CSV table of C-alpha atoms and ligand atoms in Angstrom, one decimal:
chain,number,residue,atom,x,y,z
A,1,MET,CA,5.6,14.4,-15.2
A,2,ASP,CA,4.1,11.9,-13.1
A,3,GLU,CA,3.1,11.6,-9.1
A,4,ARG,CA,7.0,10.5,-8.2
A,5,GLY,CA,8.2,13.1,-9.6
A,6,LEU,CA,6.3,16.0,-8.1
A,7,HIS,CA,6.4,14.0,-4.3
A,8,ARG,CA,10.4,15.9,-5.0
A,9,LEU,CA,8.9,19.5,-5.3
A,10,ILE,CA,7.1,18.8,-2.2
A,11,GLY,CA,9.8,17.9,-0.3
A,12,THR,CA,11.6,21.5,-1.8
A,13,ILE,CA,8.2,22.8,-0.3
A,14,ILE,CA,7.8,20.5,3.0
A,15,ALA,CA,10.6,19.1,4.7
A,16,PRO,CA,11.8,15.9,2.8
A,17,GLU,CA,11.4,13.8,5.6
A,18,HIS,CA,7.7,14.0,5.5
A,19,LEU,CA,8.1,12.4,2.6
A,20,GLU,CA,9.6,9.0,3.6
A,21,ASP,CA,7.1,7.2,4.7
A,22,ASP,CA,3.5,5.7,4.4
A,23,CYS,CA,2.4,7.5,7.7
A,24,ALA,CA,3.7,10.8,9.2
A,25,VAL,CA,4.7,10.3,12.7
A,26,VAL,CA,3.3,12.1,15.4
A,27,PRO,CA,5.0,11.6,19.4
A,28,CYS,CA,1.3,11.7,21.2
A,29,ALA,CA,2.6,11.1,25.4
A,30,ASP,CA,4.1,7.5,25.5
A,31,ARG,CA,3.0,6.5,22.2
A,32,LEU,CA,4.0,7.2,18.3
A,33,MET,CA,0.5,8.3,16.3
A,34,VAL,CA,0.8,7.4,12.6
A,35,VAL,CA,-1.7,9.4,10.1
A,36,SER,CA,-1.7,8.6,6.0
A,37,THR,CA,-4.4,10.4,3.5
A,38,ASP,CA,-5.7,8.6,0.4
A,39,MET,CA,-7.3,9.8,-2.3
A,40,LEU,CA,-9.9,7.6,-5.2
A,41,HIS,CA,-11.3,8.6,-7.6
A,42,GLU,CA,-13.7,6.8,-9.6
A,43,THR,CA,-12.3,6.8,-13.0
A,44,THR,CA,-9.2,5.7,-11.7
A,45,ASP,CA,-9.5,3.6,-8.6
A,46,PHE,CA,-13.0,2.3,-9.0
A,47,PRO,CA,-13.5,-0.1,-11.9
A,48,ALA,CA,-16.6,-0.8,-13.7
A,49,GLY,CA,-19.3,-3.0,-11.4
A,50,MET,CA,-17.3,-2.3,-8.2
A,51,THR,CA,-20.8,-1.4,-5.5
A,52,ASP,CA,-20.9,1.4,-2.7
A,53,TRP,CA,-20.0,-0.5,-0.3
A,54,GLN,CA,-16.4,-1.7,-1.9
A,55,ALA,CA,-15.2,1.8,-2.8
A,56,GLY,CA,-16.3,2.7,0.5
A,57,TRP,CA,-14.7,-0.3,1.5
A,58,MET,CA,-11.6,0.3,-0.6
A,59,ALA,CA,-11.3,3.7,0.8
A,60,VAL,CA,-10.7,3.1,4.0
A,61,ALA,CA,-9.0,-0.3,3.2
A,62,VAL,CA,-5.9,1.9,1.5
A,63,THR,CA,-5.4,3.9,4.4
A,64,LEU,CA,-5.2,1.0,6.8
A,65,SER,CA,-2.6,-1.1,4.8
A,66,ASP,CA,-0.2,2.3,5.8
A,67,VAL,CA,-1.2,2.6,9.2
A,68,ALA,CA,-0.3,-1.7,9.3
A,69,SER,CA,3.1,-1.0,7.3
A,70,MET,CA,4.5,1.2,10.1
A,71,GLY,CA,3.8,-2.0,13.6
A,72,ALA,CA,1.0,0.6,14.6
A,73,ALA,CA,-2.9,-0.7,15.4
A,74,PRO,CA,-5.6,0.8,13.8
A,75,GLY,CA,-7.2,3.6,15.6
A,76,GLN,CA,-9.9,6.2,14.0
A,77,VAL,CA,-10.5,6.9,10.0
A,78,LEU,CA,-12.1,10.0,9.3
A,79,LEU,CA,-13.9,9.5,5.5
A,80,ALA,CA,-14.5,12.8,3.0
A,81,VAL,CA,-17.0,11.7,0.3
A,82,GLY,CA,-17.0,14.4,-2.7
A,83,LEU,CA,-20.3,12.8,-4.0
A,84,ASP,CA,-21.7,12.7,-7.4
A,85,ARG,CA,-25.8,11.6,-6.5
A,86,PRO,CA,-27.0,11.6,-3.0
A,87,GLU,CA,-27.9,7.5,-3.2
A,88,ARG,CA,-24.8,6.2,-3.2
A,89,LEU,CA,-23.8,8.0,-0.1
A,90,ARG,CA,-25.5,4.9,2.1
A,91,GLY,CA,-23.8,2.2,0.5
A,92,ILE,CA,-20.6,4.0,0.8
A,93,MET,CA,-20.6,4.6,4.5
A,94,GLU,CA,-21.9,1.6,5.5
A,95,GLY,CA,-18.8,-0.3,3.4
A,96,ALA,CA,-16.3,2.1,5.3
A,97,ARG,CA,-17.8,1.5,7.9
A,98,ASP,CA,-17.7,-2.2,8.1
A,99,CYS,CA,-13.8,-2.1,6.7
A,100,CYS,CA,-13.5,-0.2,10.1
A,101,ALA,CA,-14.7,-2.3,12.4
A,102,ALA,CA,-13.2,-5.2,10.3
A,103,PHE,CA,-9.6,-4.4,11.2
A,104,GLY,CA,-10.4,-2.8,14.9
A,105,ALA,CA,-11.2,1.0,13.4
A,106,GLU,CA,-13.6,3.3,14.6
A,107,LEU,CA,-15.1,5.5,11.9
A,108,VAL,CA,-15.5,8.8,13.7
A,109,GLY,CA,-15.8,11.9,11.7
A,110,GLY,CA,-15.4,12.9,8.2
A,111,ASP,CA,-16.7,15.0,5.5
A,112,LEU,CA,-19.4,15.9,2.2
A,113,ASP,CA,-19.5,18.3,-0.8
A,114,ALA,CA,-21.3,17.1,-3.9
A,115,HIS,CA,-19.0,16.8,-7.1
A,116,SER,CA,-19.1,16.1,-10.0
A,117,GLU,CA,-17.0,12.5,-10.2
A,118,LEU,CA,-17.2,10.2,-6.7
A,119,THR,CA,-13.7,11.0,-4.3
A,120,LEU,CA,-13.1,9.4,-1.3
A,121,VAL,CA,-10.6,10.8,1.4
A,122,SER,CA,-10.0,8.5,4.2
A,123,THR,CA,-8.0,9.4,6.6
A,124,GLY,CA,-6.6,6.8,9.1
A,125,ILE,CA,-4.6,7.5,12.5
A,126,GLY,CA,-2.6,4.3,13.6
A,127,TRP,CA,-1.1,4.0,17.2
A,128,VAL,CA,2.6,2.2,18.0
A,129,GLU,CA,4.6,2.0,20.8
A,130,PRO,CA,8.3,4.1,19.9
A,131,GLY,CA,10.1,0.2,20.1
A,132,TYR,CA,7.6,-1.5,17.5
A,133,LEU,CA,7.4,1.7,15.3
A,134,VAL,CA,8.7,0.2,11.5
A,135,ARG,CA,9.9,3.0,9.0
A,136,ARG,CA,10.8,2.4,5.2
A,137,ARG,CA,14.3,3.4,6.4
A,138,GLY,CA,15.9,1.0,7.9
A,139,ALA,CA,17.3,-1.7,5.5
A,140,ARG,CA,20.8,-3.9,6.3
A,141,PRO,CA,22.7,-5.8,3.9
A,142,GLY,CA,22.2,-9.4,4.1
A,143,ASP,CA,18.2,-9.1,5.7
A,144,ALA,CA,16.3,-11.7,3.8
A,145,VAL,CA,13.2,-9.2,1.6
A,146,ALA,CA,10.0,-10.4,2.0
A,147,VAL,CA,6.6,-9.7,0.9
A,148,THR,CA,3.0,-11.0,2.6
A,149,GLY,CA,0.2,-12.4,0.6
A,150,ARG,CA,0.2,-13.0,-3.1
A,151,LEU,CA,1.3,-10.2,-5.8
A,152,GLY,CA,-0.6,-8.8,-9.1
A,153,GLU,CA,-3.8,-10.3,-8.5
A,154,ALA,CA,-5.7,-6.5,-8.5
A,155,GLN,CA,-4.4,-6.3,-11.5
A,156,ALA,CA,-4.8,-9.7,-12.8
A,157,ALA,CA,-8.5,-8.9,-12.1
A,158,LEU,CA,-7.9,-5.5,-14.6
A,159,ASN,CA,-6.3,-7.9,-16.9
A,160,GLY,CA,-10.0,-10.3,-17.1
A,161,TRP,CA,-9.0,-13.1,-14.6
A,162,GLU,CA,-12.2,-12.8,-12.7
A,163,GLN,CA,-11.3,-15.2,-9.4
A,164,HIS,CA,-8.8,-13.0,-8.6
A,165,ARG,CA,-11.9,-9.7,-8.6
A,166,ARG,CA,-12.5,-9.8,-4.6
A,167,GLU,CA,-9.3,-8.5,-4.4
A,168,LEU,CA,-9.6,-6.0,-6.5
A,169,LEU,CA,-12.5,-4.9,-5.2
A,170,GLU,CA,-12.1,-5.9,-1.7
A,171,PRO,CA,-8.4,-5.4,-0.4
A,172,GLN,CA,-7.7,-6.7,2.6
A,173,PRO,CA,-4.9,-4.4,4.6
A,174,ARG,CA,-2.3,-6.6,6.1
A,175,VAL,CA,-3.1,-5.1,10.1
A,176,ARG,CA,-2.3,-8.3,11.9
A,177,GLU,CA,0.3,-8.9,9.9
A,178,GLY,CA,1.9,-5.6,9.7
A,179,GLN,CA,1.7,-5.5,13.7
A,180,ALA,CA,3.3,-8.9,14.3
A,181,LEU,CA,6.4,-8.1,11.8
A,182,ALA,CA,7.0,-5.4,13.9
A,183,ARG,CA,7.1,-7.0,17.0
A,184,ALA,CA,8.6,-10.0,15.6
A,185,GLY,CA,12.3,-7.3,14.7
A,186,VAL,CA,11.2,-5.9,10.8
A,187,SER,CA,14.0,-3.6,9.7
A,188,ALA,CA,12.2,-1.3,6.9
A,189,MET,CA,8.5,-1.8,5.9
A,190,MET,CA,6.4,-0.5,3.5
A,191,ASP,CA,3.0,-1.3,1.9
A,192,ILE,CA,2.3,-2.2,-2.1
A,193,SER,CA,-0.2,0.5,-3.4
A,194,ASP,CA,1.6,0.6,-6.7
A,195,GLY,CA,3.9,-3.1,-7.9
A,196,LEU,CA,6.7,-4.3,-5.9
A,197,ALA,CA,9.3,-2.5,-8.9
A,198,LEU,CA,7.9,0.9,-7.6
A,199,SER,CA,8.1,0.3,-4.0
A,200,LEU,CA,11.9,-1.2,-4.3
A,201,TYR,CA,11.8,1.4,-5.5
A,202,ASP,CA,10.9,3.8,-3.0
A,203,LEU,CA,12.8,2.0,-0.4
A,204,LEU,CA,16.2,1.6,-2.5
A,205,ALA,CA,15.2,6.4,-2.4
A,206,VAL,CA,15.5,6.3,1.9
A,207,ASN,CA,18.2,3.1,2.4
A,208,ASP,CA,21.8,3.2,1.9
A,209,CYS,CA,21.9,-0.3,0.6
A,210,GLY,CA,19.8,-1.6,-2.4
A,211,PHE,CA,17.6,-4.9,-3.3
A,212,ALA,CA,18.3,-8.3,-5.5
A,213,ILE,CA,14.8,-10.4,-5.6
A,214,ASP,CA,14.6,-13.7,-7.4
A,215,THR,CA,11.2,-13.7,-9.0
A,216,ALA,CA,11.1,-17.1,-9.1
A,217,ARG,CA,10.5,-16.4,-5.7
A,218,LEU,CA,7.6,-14.0,-5.9
A,219,PRO,CA,4.0,-15.3,-4.5
A,220,LEU,CA,2.4,-15.0,-8.2
A,221,PRO,CA,-1.5,-14.9,-8.5
A,222,ALA,CA,-3.8,-18.0,-8.5
A,223,GLY,CA,-4.4,-19.5,-11.7
A,224,VAL,CA,-2.4,-17.3,-14.3
A,225,PRO,CA,-0.4,-18.1,-17.0
A,226,VAL,CA,3.1,-18.1,-15.1
A,227,GLU,CA,5.2,-15.2,-17.6
A,228,GLU,CA,2.1,-13.1,-16.8
A,229,GLY,CA,1.6,-14.1,-13.0
A,230,ARG,CA,5.5,-12.8,-12.7
A,231,LEU,CA,4.8,-9.3,-14.6
A,232,LEU,CA,1.7,-8.9,-12.5
A,233,ALA,CA,3.5,-9.6,-9.6
A,234,LEU,CA,6.5,-7.0,-10.5
A,235,TYR,CA,4.2,-4.6,-12.5
A,236,GLY,CA,1.0,-4.5,-11.3
A,237,GLY,CA,-1.1,-1.7,-8.6
A,238,GLY,CA,-3.7,-2.1,-6.1
A,239,ASP,CA,-2.6,-5.6,-4.4
A,240,PHE,CA,-2.3,-3.8,-0.8
A,241,GLU,CA,0.6,-6.5,0.5
A,242,LEU,CA,3.6,-5.2,2.8
A,243,LEU,CA,6.9,-5.1,1.5
A,244,PHE,CA,9.6,-5.8,3.7
A,245,CYS,CA,13.0,-6.6,5.2
A,246,ALA,CA,14.6,-8.7,8.1
A,247,PRO,CA,17.2,-9.5,9.5
A,248,GLN,CA,18.6,-13.3,9.0
A,249,GLY,CA,16.6,-15.2,11.6
A,250,VAL,CA,13.1,-13.3,11.6
A,251,VAL,CA,11.3,-14.7,9.7
A,252,PRO,CA,8.7,-17.0,9.7
A,253,VAL,CA,7.0,-15.0,11.8
A,254,ALA,CA,3.9,-17.2,13.4
A,255,GLY,CA,0.9,-16.6,11.5
A,256,VAL,CA,2.2,-14.6,9.2
A,257,GLU,CA,2.0,-15.8,5.6
A,258,ALA,CA,5.2,-14.4,4.2
A,259,HIS,CA,7.4,-14.9,1.0
A,260,VAL,CA,11.1,-14.8,1.1
A,261,ILE,CA,11.9,-13.0,-2.2
A,262,GLY,CA,15.5,-11.8,-2.1
A,263,GLU,CA,18.0,-9.6,0.2
A,264,VAL,CA,19.2,-6.8,1.0
A,265,ILE,CA,23.0,-5.7,-1.2
A,266,ASP,CA,25.5,-3.1,-0.4
A,267,GLU,CA,25.4,-1.6,-3.9
A,268,ARG,CA,21.7,1.2,-4.1
A,269,VAL,CA,20.5,-0.8,-7.2
A,270,VAL,CA,17.2,-3.0,-7.3
A,271,LEU,CA,17.9,-6.1,-8.9
A,272,ALA,CA,15.8,-8.9,-10.7
A,273,ASP,CA,17.6,-11.5,-11.7
A,274,GLY,CA,20.8,-10.1,-11.2
A,275,GLU,CA,19.5,-7.8,-13.4
A,276,PRO,CA,18.3,-4.3,-13.7
A,277,LEU,CA,14.7,-4.3,-12.8
A,278,GLU,CA,12.4,-1.3,-14.6
A,279,PRO,CA,10.7,1.7,-12.5
A,280,ARG,CA,7.6,1.4,-14.2
A,281,GLY,CA,4.0,0.4,-12.5
A,282,TYR,CA,1.3,1.7,-10.7
A,283,LEU,CA,1.4,5.8,-11.8
A,284,HIS,CA,-0.4,8.6,-12.0
A,285,GLU,CA,1.0,11.1,-14.5
A,286,TRP,CA,0.5,14.3,-16.0
A,287,SER,CA,0.5,15.2,-19.0
A,288,GLY,CA,2.9,17.8,-20.7
B,1,ATP,N1,0.2,16.8,-1.5
B,1,ATP,C1,1.2,16.2,-0.7
B,1,ATP,N2,2.2,16.8,0.4
B,1,ATP,C2,2.6,16.3,1.5
B,1,ATP,N3,2.8,15.2,1.4
B,1,ATP,C3,2.7,14.6,0.7
B,1,ATP,C4,1.4,14.8,-0.8
B,1,ATP,N4,1.4,13.4,-1.2
B,1,ATP,C5,2.0,12.4,-0.4
B,1,ATP,N5,2.7,12.9,0.4
B,1,ATP,C6,3.8,12.3,0.7
B,1,ATP,O1,4.5,11.3,0.8
B,1,ATP,C7,4.4,10.5,1.1
B,1,ATP,C8,4.2,9.3,-0.5
B,1,ATP,O2,3.1,9.3,-1.0
B,1,ATP,P1,1.6,8.4,-1.3
B,1,ATP,O3,0.3,8.3,-1.7
B,1,ATP,O4,3.0,7.9,-2.6
B,1,ATP,O5,2.0,7.0,-0.1
B,1,ATP,P2,1.0,5.7,0.0
B,1,ATP,O6,-0.1,6.4,0.6
B,1,ATP,O7,1.8,4.7,0.4
B,1,ATP,O8,0.7,5.2,-1.3
B,1,ATP,P3,-0.4,5.0,-2.2
B,1,ATP,O9,-1.1,6.8,-2.5
B,1,ATP,O10,-0.3,4.8,-3.3
B,1,ATP,O11,-1.5,4.1,-0.9
B,1,ATP,C9,3.8,9.9,2.5
B,1,ATP,O12,4.6,10.2,3.4
B,1,ATP,C10,2.9,10.7,2.2
B,1,ATP,O13,2.6,11.3,3.9
B,2,TPS,C1,-9.6,2.1,-12.4
B,2,TPS,C2,-8.9,1.1,-11.1
B,2,TPS,N1,-7.0,0.5,-12.0
B,2,TPS,C3,-6.6,0.3,-10.9
B,2,TPS,C4,-7.1,0.1,-9.7
B,2,TPS,C5,-6.1,-1.3,-8.3
B,2,TPS,N2,-5.3,0.2,-7.5
B,2,TPS,C6,-6.4,0.5,-6.3
B,2,TPS,S1,-5.4,1.7,-5.1
B,2,TPS,C7,-4.2,1.5,-6.9
B,2,TPS,C8,-3.2,2.3,-6.9
B,2,TPS,C9,-2.7,3.3,-5.6
B,2,TPS,O1,-3.5,3.6,-5.4
B,2,TPS,P1,-3.0,5.9,-5.6
B,2,TPS,O2,-2.4,6.1,-5.9
B,2,TPS,O3,-4.5,6.5,-5.9
B,2,TPS,O4,-3.6,6.0,-4.1
B,2,TPS,C10,-4.2,0.9,-8.2
B,2,TPS,C11,-3.7,0.8,-8.9
B,2,TPS,C12,-8.1,0.0,-9.6
B,2,TPS,N3,-8.6,0.3,-8.0
B,2,TPS,N4,-9.2,0.6,-9.9
B,3,MG,MG1,1.7,3.0,1.5
B,4,MG,MG1,-1.2,8.1,-0.5
B,5,MG,MG1,-0.3,5.3,-5.7
């Protein structure tokens, strides 16, 4: 059983539309509040050699990435810390505070307990005017499919490409880009945490159309052989770039580094170079 299968179970217990987006959306006077929470554990999320400051940074970055993917401006963050050793707390809190400060958020609370494995749960709140909210649903046939930044860099570092360690350990949520894309009129957006392929299937699940990408157009990690780079870009996790669809004429958006990698098609399939793309990537799995 994997994460996506269990999400379907959750969707039989709470309203399934609550599982459709990177954040929950809560009307709040004349604005919308978006909220995301994410849990990281030492063994699955903190690679060997990561500092405590970087663990705190990453915990906030992954949540601000979800906020960014809705087109929202980050506001407040809470950080719950399941702490294995007290001497780690200062570095973790400073990393979390610094990531908040770098992206215009404020760390305003959290929780603390003792735990055998370092566990960080960050909750991020963002704010957006109703007209600029972007969801995963909304893609239309003929839209361009595009991504910010480059893909596969975090997984490249895990594969030993040392020049990409910074991207793995200190992910930069595309907060400014998310808001600029929303204002420019993109039709659907999400962040890529588990790899491009799984993200395209996540978009497929909530749209009435499909996606055809051209692997020659993928922005690959620098300094990695093209064949390996292409696999990293398609299936590697931990990138935290934005994947979006845009009506013709919307891209390029001023100030946003993005690459068009394909287009939205009528048929409800995900194609890469004309062939069905394997739904493979970074997935939490349970045995049995
Ligand atoms: N235990 C849960 N209860 C309710 N909703 C959940 C639960 N776990 C996940 N969700 C919801 O399911 C959707 C997908 O969650 P998921 O964690 O895969 O997204 P993400 O945070 O964008 O990705 P990642 O965790 O890889 O960064 C989100 O809307 C999330 O709020
Ligand atoms: C040991 C280790 N392996 C991989 C990564 C890269 N990484 C960070 S978050 C994530 C997936 C989404 O997270 P989740 O679904 O758990 O929220 C991935 C693949 C890492 N930081 N450490
Ligand atoms: Mg997300
Ligand atoms: Mg999550
Ligand atoms: Mg995940």
